[in-house]
Short mmCIF file of C-alpha atoms in Angstrom, two decimals:
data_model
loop_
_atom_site.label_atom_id
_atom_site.label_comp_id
_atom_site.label_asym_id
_atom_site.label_seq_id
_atom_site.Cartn_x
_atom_site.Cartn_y
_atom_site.Cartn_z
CA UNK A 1 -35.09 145.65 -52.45
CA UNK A 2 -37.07 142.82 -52.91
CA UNK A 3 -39.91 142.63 -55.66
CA UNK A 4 -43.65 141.63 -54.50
CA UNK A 5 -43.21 138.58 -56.45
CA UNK A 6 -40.19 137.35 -54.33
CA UNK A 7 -42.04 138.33 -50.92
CA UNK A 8 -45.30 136.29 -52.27
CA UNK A 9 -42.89 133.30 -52.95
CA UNK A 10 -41.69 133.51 -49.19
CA UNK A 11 -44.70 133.07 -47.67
CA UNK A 12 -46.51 129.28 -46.70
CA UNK A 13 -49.68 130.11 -48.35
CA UNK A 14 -47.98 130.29 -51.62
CA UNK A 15 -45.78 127.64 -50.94
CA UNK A 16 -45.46 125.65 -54.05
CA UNK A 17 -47.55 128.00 -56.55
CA UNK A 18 -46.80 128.31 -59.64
CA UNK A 19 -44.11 131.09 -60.27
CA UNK A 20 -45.91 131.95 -63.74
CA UNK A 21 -48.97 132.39 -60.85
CA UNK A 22 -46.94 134.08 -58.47
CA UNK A 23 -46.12 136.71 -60.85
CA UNK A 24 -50.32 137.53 -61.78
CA UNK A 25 -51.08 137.57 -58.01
CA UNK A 26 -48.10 140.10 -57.93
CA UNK A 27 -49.73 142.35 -60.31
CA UNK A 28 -52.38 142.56 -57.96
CA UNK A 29 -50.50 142.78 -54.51
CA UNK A 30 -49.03 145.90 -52.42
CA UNK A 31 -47.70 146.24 -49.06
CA UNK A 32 -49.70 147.56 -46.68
CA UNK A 33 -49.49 148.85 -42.74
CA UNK A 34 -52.70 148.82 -40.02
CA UNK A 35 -51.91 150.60 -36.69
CA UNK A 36 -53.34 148.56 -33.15
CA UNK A 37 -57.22 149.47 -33.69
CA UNK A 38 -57.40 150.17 -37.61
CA UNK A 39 -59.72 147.86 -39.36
CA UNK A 40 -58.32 146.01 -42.36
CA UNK A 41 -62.19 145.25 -43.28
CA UNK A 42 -65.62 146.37 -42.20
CA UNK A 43 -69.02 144.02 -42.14
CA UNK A 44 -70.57 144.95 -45.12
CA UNK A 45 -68.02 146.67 -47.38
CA UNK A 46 -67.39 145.61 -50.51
CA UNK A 47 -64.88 142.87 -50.33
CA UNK A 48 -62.29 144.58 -52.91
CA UNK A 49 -59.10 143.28 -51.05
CA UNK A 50 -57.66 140.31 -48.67
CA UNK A 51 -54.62 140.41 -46.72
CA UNK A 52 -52.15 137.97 -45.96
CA UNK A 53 -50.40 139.25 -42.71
CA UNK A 54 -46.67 139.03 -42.34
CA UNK A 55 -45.97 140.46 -39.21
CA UNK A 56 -48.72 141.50 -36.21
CA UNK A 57 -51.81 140.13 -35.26
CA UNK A 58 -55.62 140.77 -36.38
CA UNK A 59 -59.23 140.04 -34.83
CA UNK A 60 -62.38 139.05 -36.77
CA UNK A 61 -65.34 140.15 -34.37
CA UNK A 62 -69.07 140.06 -34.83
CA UNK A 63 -70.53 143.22 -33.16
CA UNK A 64 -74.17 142.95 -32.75
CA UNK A 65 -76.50 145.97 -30.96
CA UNK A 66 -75.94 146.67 -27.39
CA UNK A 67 -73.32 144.81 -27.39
CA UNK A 68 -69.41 145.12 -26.82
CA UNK A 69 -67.98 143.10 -30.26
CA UNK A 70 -67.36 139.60 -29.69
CA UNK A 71 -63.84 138.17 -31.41
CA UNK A 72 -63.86 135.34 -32.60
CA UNK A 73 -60.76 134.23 -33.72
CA UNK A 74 -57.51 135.85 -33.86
CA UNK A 75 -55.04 135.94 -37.49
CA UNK A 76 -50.86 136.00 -37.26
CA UNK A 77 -48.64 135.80 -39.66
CA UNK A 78 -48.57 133.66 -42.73
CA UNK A 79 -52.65 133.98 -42.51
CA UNK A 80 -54.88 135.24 -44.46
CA UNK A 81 -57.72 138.03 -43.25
CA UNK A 82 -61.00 137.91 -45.69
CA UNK A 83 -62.68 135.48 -47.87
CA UNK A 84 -66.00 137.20 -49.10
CA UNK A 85 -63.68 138.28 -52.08
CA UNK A 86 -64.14 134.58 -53.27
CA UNK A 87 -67.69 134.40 -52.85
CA UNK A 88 -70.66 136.67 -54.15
CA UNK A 89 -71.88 139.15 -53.65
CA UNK A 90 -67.98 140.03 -52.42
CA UNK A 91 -68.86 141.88 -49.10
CA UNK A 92 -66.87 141.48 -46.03
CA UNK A 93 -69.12 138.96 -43.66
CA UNK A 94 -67.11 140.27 -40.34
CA UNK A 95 -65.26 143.26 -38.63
CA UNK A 96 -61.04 142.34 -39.52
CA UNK A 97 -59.21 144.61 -36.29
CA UNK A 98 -55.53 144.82 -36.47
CA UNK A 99 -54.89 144.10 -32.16
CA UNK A 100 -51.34 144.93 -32.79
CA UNK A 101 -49.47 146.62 -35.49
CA UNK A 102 -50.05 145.09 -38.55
CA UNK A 103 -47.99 144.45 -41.89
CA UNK A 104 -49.55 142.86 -44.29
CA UNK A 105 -50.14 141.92 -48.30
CA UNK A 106 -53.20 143.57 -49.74
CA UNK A 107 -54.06 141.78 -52.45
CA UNK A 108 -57.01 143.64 -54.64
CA UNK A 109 -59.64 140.75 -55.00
CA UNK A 110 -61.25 142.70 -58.37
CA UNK A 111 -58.09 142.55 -59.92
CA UNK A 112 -57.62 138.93 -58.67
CA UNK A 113 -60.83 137.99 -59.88
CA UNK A 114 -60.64 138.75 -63.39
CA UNK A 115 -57.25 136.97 -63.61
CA UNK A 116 -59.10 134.23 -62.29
CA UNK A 117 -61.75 134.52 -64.52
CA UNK A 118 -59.71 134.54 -67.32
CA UNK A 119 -57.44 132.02 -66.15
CA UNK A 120 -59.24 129.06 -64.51
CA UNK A 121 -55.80 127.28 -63.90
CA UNK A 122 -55.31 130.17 -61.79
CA UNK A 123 -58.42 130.35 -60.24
CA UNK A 124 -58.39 126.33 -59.56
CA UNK A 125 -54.85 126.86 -57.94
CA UNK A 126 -56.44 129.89 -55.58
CA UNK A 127 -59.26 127.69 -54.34
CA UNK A 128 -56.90 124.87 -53.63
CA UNK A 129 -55.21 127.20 -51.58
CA UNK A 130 -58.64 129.05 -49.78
CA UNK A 131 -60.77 125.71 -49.29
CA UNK A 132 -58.55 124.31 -46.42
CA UNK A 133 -58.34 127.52 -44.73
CA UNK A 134 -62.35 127.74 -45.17
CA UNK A 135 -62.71 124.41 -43.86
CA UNK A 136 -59.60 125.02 -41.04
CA UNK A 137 -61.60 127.95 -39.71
CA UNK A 138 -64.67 126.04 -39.93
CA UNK A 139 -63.61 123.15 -37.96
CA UNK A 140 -61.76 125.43 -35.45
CA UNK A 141 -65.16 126.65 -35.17
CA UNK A 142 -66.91 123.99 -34.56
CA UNK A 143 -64.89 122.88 -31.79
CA UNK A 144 -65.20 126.28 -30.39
CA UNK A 145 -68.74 126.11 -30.32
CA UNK A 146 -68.48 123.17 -28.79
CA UNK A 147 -67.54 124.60 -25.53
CA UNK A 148 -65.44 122.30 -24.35
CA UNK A 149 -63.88 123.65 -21.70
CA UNK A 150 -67.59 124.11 -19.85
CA UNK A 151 -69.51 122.10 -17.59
CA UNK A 152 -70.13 118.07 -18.71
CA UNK B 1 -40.19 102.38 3.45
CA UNK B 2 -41.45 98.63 4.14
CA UNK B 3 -44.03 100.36 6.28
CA UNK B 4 -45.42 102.48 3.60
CA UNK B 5 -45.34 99.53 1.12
CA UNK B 6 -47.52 97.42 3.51
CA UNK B 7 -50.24 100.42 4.10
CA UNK B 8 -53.22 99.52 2.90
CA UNK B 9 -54.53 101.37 0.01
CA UNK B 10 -57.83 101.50 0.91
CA UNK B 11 -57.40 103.38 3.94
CA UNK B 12 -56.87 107.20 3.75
CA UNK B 13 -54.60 109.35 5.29
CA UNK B 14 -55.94 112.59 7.45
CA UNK B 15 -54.76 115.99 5.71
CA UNK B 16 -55.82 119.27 7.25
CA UNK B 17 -56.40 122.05 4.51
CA UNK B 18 -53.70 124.48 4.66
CA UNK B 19 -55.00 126.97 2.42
CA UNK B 20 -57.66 127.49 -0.32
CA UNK B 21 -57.33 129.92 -3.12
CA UNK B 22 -60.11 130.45 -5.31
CA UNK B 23 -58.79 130.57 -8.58
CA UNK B 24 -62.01 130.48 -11.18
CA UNK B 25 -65.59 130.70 -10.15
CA UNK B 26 -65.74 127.25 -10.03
CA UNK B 27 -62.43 125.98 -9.22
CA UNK B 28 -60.15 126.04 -5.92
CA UNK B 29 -56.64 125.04 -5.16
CA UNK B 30 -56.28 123.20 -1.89
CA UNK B 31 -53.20 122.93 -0.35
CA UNK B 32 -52.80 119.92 1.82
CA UNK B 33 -50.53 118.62 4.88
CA UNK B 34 -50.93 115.40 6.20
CA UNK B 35 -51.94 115.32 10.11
CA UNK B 36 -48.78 112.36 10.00
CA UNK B 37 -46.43 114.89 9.33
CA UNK B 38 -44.85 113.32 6.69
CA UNK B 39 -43.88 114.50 3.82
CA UNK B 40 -45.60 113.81 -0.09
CA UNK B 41 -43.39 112.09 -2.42
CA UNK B 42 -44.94 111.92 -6.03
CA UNK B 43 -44.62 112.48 -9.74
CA UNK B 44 -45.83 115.20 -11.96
CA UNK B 45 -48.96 113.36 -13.67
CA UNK B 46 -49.96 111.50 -10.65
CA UNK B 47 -53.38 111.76 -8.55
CA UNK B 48 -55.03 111.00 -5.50
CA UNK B 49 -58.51 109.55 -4.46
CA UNK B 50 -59.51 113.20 -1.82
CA UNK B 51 -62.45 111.71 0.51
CA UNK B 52 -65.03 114.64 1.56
CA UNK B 53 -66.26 112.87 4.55
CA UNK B 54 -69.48 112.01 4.66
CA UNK B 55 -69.87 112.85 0.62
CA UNK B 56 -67.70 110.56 -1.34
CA UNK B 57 -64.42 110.32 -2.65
CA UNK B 58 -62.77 111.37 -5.86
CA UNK B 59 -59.64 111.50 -8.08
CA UNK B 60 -58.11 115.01 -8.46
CA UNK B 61 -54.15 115.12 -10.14
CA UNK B 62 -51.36 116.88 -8.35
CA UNK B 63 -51.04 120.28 -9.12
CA UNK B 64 -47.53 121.92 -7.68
CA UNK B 65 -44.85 119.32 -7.96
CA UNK B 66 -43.08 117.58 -4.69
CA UNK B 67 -40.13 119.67 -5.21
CA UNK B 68 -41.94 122.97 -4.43
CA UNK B 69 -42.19 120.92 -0.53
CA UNK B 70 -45.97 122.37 -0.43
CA UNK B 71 -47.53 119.56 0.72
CA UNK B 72 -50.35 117.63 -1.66
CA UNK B 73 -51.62 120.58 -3.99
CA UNK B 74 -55.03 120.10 -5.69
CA UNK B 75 -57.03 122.06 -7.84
CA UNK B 76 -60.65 121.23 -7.94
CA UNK B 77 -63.90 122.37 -9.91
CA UNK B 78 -67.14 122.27 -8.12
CA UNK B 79 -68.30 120.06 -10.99
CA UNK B 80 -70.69 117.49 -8.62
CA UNK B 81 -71.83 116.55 -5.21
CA UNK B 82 -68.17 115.05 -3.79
CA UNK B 83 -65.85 118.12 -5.89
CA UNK B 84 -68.59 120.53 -4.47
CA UNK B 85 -67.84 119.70 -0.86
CA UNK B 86 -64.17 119.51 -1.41
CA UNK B 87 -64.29 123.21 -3.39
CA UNK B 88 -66.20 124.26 0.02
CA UNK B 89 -63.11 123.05 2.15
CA UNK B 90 -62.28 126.36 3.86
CA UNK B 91 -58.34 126.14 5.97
CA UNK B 92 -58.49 123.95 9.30
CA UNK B 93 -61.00 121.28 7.45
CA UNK B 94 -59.67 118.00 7.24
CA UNK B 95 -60.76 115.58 4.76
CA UNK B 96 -59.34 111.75 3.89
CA UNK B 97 -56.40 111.16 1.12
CA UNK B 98 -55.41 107.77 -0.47
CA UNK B 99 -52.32 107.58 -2.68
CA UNK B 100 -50.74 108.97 -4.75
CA UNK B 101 -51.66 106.96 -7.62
CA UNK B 102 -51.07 106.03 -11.68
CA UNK B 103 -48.66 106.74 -14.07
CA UNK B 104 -46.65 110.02 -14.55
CA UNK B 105 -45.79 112.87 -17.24
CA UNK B 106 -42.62 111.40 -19.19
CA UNK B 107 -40.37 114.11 -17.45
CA UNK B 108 -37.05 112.27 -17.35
CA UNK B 109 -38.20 110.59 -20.54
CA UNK B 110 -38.03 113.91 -22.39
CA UNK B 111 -34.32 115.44 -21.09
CA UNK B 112 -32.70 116.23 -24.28
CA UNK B 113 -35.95 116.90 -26.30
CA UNK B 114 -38.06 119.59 -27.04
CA UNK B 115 -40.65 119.46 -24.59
CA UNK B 116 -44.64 120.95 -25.68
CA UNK B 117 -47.14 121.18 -22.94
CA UNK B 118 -50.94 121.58 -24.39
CA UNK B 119 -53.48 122.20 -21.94
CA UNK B 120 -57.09 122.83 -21.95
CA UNK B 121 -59.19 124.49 -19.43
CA UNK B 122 -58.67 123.10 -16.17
CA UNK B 123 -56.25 120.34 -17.53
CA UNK B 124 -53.27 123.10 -16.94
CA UNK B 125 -53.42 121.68 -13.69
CA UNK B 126 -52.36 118.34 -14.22
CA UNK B 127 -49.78 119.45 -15.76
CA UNK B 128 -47.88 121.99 -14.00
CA UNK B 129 -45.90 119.97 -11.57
CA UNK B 130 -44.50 118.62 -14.62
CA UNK B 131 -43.66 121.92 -16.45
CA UNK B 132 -42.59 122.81 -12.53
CA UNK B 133 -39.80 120.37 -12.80
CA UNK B 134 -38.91 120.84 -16.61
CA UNK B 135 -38.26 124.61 -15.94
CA UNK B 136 -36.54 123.45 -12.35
CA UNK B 137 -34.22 121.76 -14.44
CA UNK B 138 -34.45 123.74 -18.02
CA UNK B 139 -31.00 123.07 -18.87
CA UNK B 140 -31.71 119.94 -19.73
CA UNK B 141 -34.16 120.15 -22.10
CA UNK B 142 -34.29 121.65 -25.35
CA UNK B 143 -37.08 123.89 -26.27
CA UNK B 144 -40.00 124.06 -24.32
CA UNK B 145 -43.65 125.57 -25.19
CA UNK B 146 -46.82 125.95 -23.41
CA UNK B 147 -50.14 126.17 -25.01
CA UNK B 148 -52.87 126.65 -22.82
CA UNK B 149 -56.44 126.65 -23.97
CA UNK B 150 -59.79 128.06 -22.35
CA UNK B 151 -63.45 129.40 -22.50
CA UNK B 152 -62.58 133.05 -22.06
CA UNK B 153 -60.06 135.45 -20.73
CA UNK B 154 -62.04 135.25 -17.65
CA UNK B 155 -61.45 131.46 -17.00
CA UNK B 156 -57.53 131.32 -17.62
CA UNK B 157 -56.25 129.10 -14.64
CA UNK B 158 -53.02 129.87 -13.15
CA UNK B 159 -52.70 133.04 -15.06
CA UNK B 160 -50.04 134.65 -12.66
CA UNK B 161 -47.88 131.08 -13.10
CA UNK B 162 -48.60 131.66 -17.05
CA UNK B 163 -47.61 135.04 -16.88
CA UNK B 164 -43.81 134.05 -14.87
CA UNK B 165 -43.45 131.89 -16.99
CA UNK B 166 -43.78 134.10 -20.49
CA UNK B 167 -41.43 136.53 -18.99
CA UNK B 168 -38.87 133.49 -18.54
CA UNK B 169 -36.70 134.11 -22.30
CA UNK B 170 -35.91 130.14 -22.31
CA UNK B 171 -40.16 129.13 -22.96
CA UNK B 172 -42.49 130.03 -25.36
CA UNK B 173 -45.88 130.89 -23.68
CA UNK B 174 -49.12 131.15 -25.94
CA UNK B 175 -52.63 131.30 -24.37
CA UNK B 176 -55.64 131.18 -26.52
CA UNK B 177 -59.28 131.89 -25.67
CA UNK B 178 -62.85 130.28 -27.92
CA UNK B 179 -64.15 133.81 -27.73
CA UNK B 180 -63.37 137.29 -26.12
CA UNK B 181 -64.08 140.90 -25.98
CA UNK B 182 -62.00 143.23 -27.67
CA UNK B 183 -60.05 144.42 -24.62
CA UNK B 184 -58.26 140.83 -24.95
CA UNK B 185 -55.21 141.56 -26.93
CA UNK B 186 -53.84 137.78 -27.01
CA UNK B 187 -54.80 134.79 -29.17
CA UNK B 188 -58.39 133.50 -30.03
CA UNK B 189 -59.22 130.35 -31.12
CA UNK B 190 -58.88 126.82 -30.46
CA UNK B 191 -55.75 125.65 -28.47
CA UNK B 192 -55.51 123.25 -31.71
CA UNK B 193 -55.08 126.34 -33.80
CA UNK B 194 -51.81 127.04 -31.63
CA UNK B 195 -49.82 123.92 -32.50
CA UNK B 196 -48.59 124.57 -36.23
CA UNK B 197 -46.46 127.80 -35.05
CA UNK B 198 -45.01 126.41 -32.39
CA UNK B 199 -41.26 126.05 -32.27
CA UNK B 200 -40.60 122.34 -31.74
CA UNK B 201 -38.97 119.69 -33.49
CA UNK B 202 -41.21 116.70 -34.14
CA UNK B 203 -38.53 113.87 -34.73
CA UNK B 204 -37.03 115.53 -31.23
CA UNK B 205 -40.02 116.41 -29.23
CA UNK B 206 -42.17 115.13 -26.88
CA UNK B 207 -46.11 116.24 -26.39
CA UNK B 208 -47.73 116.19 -22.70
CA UNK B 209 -51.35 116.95 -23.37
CA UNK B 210 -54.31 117.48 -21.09
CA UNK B 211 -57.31 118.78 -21.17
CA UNK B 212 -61.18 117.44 -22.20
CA UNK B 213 -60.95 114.35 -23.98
CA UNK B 214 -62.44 116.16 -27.56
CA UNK B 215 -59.45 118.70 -26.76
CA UNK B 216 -56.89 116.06 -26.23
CA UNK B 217 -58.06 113.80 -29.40
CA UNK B 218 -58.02 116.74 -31.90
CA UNK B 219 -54.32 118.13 -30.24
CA UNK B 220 -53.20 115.13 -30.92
CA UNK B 221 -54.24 114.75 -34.56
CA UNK B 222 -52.74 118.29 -35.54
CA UNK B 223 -49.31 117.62 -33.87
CA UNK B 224 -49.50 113.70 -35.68
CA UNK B 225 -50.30 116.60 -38.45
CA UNK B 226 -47.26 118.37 -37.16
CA UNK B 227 -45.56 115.17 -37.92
CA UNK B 228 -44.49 113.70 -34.37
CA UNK B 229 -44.59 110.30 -33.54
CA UNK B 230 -47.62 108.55 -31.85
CA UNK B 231 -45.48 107.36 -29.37
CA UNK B 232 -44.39 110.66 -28.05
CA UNK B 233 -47.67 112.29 -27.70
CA UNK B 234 -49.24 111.41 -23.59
CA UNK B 235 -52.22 112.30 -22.66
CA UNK B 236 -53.77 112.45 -19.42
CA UNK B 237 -57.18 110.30 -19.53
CA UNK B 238 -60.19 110.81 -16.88
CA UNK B 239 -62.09 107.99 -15.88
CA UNK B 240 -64.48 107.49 -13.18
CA UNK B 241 -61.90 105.87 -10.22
CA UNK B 242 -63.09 103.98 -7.54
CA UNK B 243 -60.60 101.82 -5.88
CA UNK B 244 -57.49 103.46 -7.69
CA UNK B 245 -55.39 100.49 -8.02
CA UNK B 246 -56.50 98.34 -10.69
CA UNK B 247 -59.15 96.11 -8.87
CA UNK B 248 -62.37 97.32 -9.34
CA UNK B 249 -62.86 98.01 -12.71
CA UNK B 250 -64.56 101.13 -12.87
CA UNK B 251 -61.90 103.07 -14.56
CA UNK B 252 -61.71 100.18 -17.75
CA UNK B 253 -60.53 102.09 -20.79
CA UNK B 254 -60.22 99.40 -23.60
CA UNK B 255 -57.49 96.65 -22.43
CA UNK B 256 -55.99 99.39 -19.70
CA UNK B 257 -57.41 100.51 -16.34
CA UNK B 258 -56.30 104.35 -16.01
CA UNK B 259 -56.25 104.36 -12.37
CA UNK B 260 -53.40 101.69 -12.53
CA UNK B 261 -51.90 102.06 -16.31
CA UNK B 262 -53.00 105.62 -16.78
CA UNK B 263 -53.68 108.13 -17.01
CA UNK B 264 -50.94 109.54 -18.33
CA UNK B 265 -51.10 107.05 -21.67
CA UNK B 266 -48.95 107.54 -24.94
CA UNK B 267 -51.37 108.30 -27.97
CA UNK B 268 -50.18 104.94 -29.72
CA UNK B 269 -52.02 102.76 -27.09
CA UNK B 270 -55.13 104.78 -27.18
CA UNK B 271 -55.80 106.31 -30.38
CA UNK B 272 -58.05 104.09 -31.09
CA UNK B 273 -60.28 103.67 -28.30
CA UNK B 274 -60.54 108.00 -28.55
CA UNK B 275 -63.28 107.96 -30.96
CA UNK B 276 -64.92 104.82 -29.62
CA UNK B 277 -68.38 105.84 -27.82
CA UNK B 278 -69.46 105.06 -24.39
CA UNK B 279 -65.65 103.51 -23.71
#
């Protein structure tokens, strides 16, 4: 049976992370299962958790009135769903959908946040870790908005 | 053969339209016999100059590979006056055909390697006679991957191809959309975003990209990212081709004319003319 701090270690978002940081993160981690349509977050909601998925596939969409949601982009494994927990005033910005069966890490962002708090090594080493994905997702944004594919 | 290497370029040969299949909203596959009879020889990566009369002429890329013996294939977007009249074509129509011309995907080049297609939007086209003639062949290659790349679920191009293909167990197929509604259950995101999960090896592999040239500069800085070579990344450049073999200039991309050097070009040789404006 493997302990949460051994399954943290496995995965390429911790790659490299401390193991004394590995173990607080672990203190704050549990498995966690979304069937196909189950929402791992909610627009709006208090962001008290992020996921890193291990296995299945997830959808952030925006859903706006009298209209179907749109997604936006689409989260596999070894990726993390939610990032509000970072930033105040913690609510989830997006819908998180899981399209397929989902397995994931929940990792409780109030219990994360303190240890940051109290630990700014810790909290330094998180945001080295969330600032490229913020600034992945942004990019992969911008070339979506682009619209590239459309008419010249 | 010294008959066909004494035909004069400029002059086009008659092709009647076999058949048209619409396959977007804006973009139809003609399929293409020449009046002569004879039969197209070409390579996967190469294009022709397809004369509308009476409009203009144009470059479109093969789209089915010789071996498939269909004749010239060509999938066009109504995108302007000349690949408006040639979307029209309707079976019977004839229209005027010069070449084929330029450079080819690195097919042979790649036997032996893992071989990753990235395509975006309409540039799937371009590149299917080559993945035609990897898979015709797939024992020669090592792995192979296709990333395709479009607007919406609504504008995927060749889906049933994309679809024969993912049920094949020796390729990896991943299609990714910019934005969907939720009853899409595949990827979303840039085709870009598809690149880091891929199974390839980078020291082994070789990258045939094609798509919009924004597309094809940031593909190839996440599989450089990926840590391939430069020299194994080709991408298939669009220029505005006139005479189609090398005179007239039109076509100039830095020191290389990509109706004559191109436009399949290795990334090393134009990396840095990509982020150059108004080249």
């Amino acid at each position: 049976m493997e302990t949460m701090e051994q399954i943290l270690g496995q995965q390429s978002f911790f790659a490299g992370f401390p193991a004394e940081f590995v173990a607080l993160i672990a203190g704050c981690a549990r498995n966690c299962h979304f069937k196909a349509g189950e929402y791992l977050l909610r627009e709006g909601d208090p962001a008290d958790s992020f996921f890193l998925v291990r296995q299945g596939k997830a959808a952030l969409e925006i859903a706006s009135p009298a209209r179907a949601p749109v997604i936006f982009t689409t989260l596999g494994p070894g990726e993390i769903v939610g990032v509000s927990w970072l930033i105040p005033p913690y609510r989830a910005e997006f819908d998180a959908r899981a399209v397929e069966p989902v397995r994931a890490i929940a990792i409780d962002a109030k219990c994360l946040r303190a240890k940051c708090e109290s630990d700014h090594h810790l909290g330094y080493e998180m945001m080295k870790r969330f600032l490229p994905v913020m600034v992945k997702r942004l990019h992969a944004t911008r070339l979506q908005i682009l619209d590239v594919y459309g008419h010249r | 053969m010294q008959a066909a290497a004494l035909k004069d370029p400029f002059v086009p040969d008659i092709c009647r339209v076999a058949s048209a299949r619409r396959e977007l909203a804006d973009a139809v596959t003609l399929e293409l016999e020449p009046l002569s009879g004879a039969r197209p020889d070409f390579r996967p990566g190469q294009f022709n100059m397809l004369y509308a009369f009476g409009v203009g002429e144009v470059a479109i890329s093969m789209s089915v590979s010789a071996h498939e013996n269909r004749g010239f294939v060509h999938t066009v977007r109504n995108a302007g006056a000349v690949s408006g009249a040639l979307a029209a074509l309707e079976p019977g129509a004839t229209l005027g055909v010069r070449g084929p011309f330029g450079t080819g995907w690195p097919v042979a080049e790649a036997e032996g390697r893992d071989v990753l297609i990235v395509a975006g939007g309409l540039g799937l086209a371009p590149l299917r006679p080559a993945i035609q003639e990897v898979l015709a062949r797939r024992e020669r290659y090592g792995r192979v991957t296709i990333l395709a790349g479009c607007r919406s679920p609504h504008d995927i191009l060749y889906q049933r191809d994309l679809e024969r293909w993912r049920q094949r167990l020796d390729v990896t197929v991943e299609v990714t959309v910019d934005h969907a509604g939720t009853g899409w259950h595949g990827d979303v995101g840039f085709v870009t975003g598809l690149i880091p999960r891929s199974p390839f090896d980078p020291d082994k592999a070789v990258a045939m990209v094609c798509g919009p040239e924004v597309m094809m500069r940031f593909a190839a800085g996440a599989l450089l990212k990926a840590g391939m070579p430069a020299a194994d990344i080709y991408l298939s450049m669009e220029r505005n081709m006139k005479c189609a073999i090398g005179l007239c200039g039109h076509c100039q991309f830095g020191p290389a004319f990509v109706c004559k050097d191109g436009p399949v070009l290795p990334y090393d040789r134009i990396a840095g003319l990509l982020a150059v404006q108004e080249i």
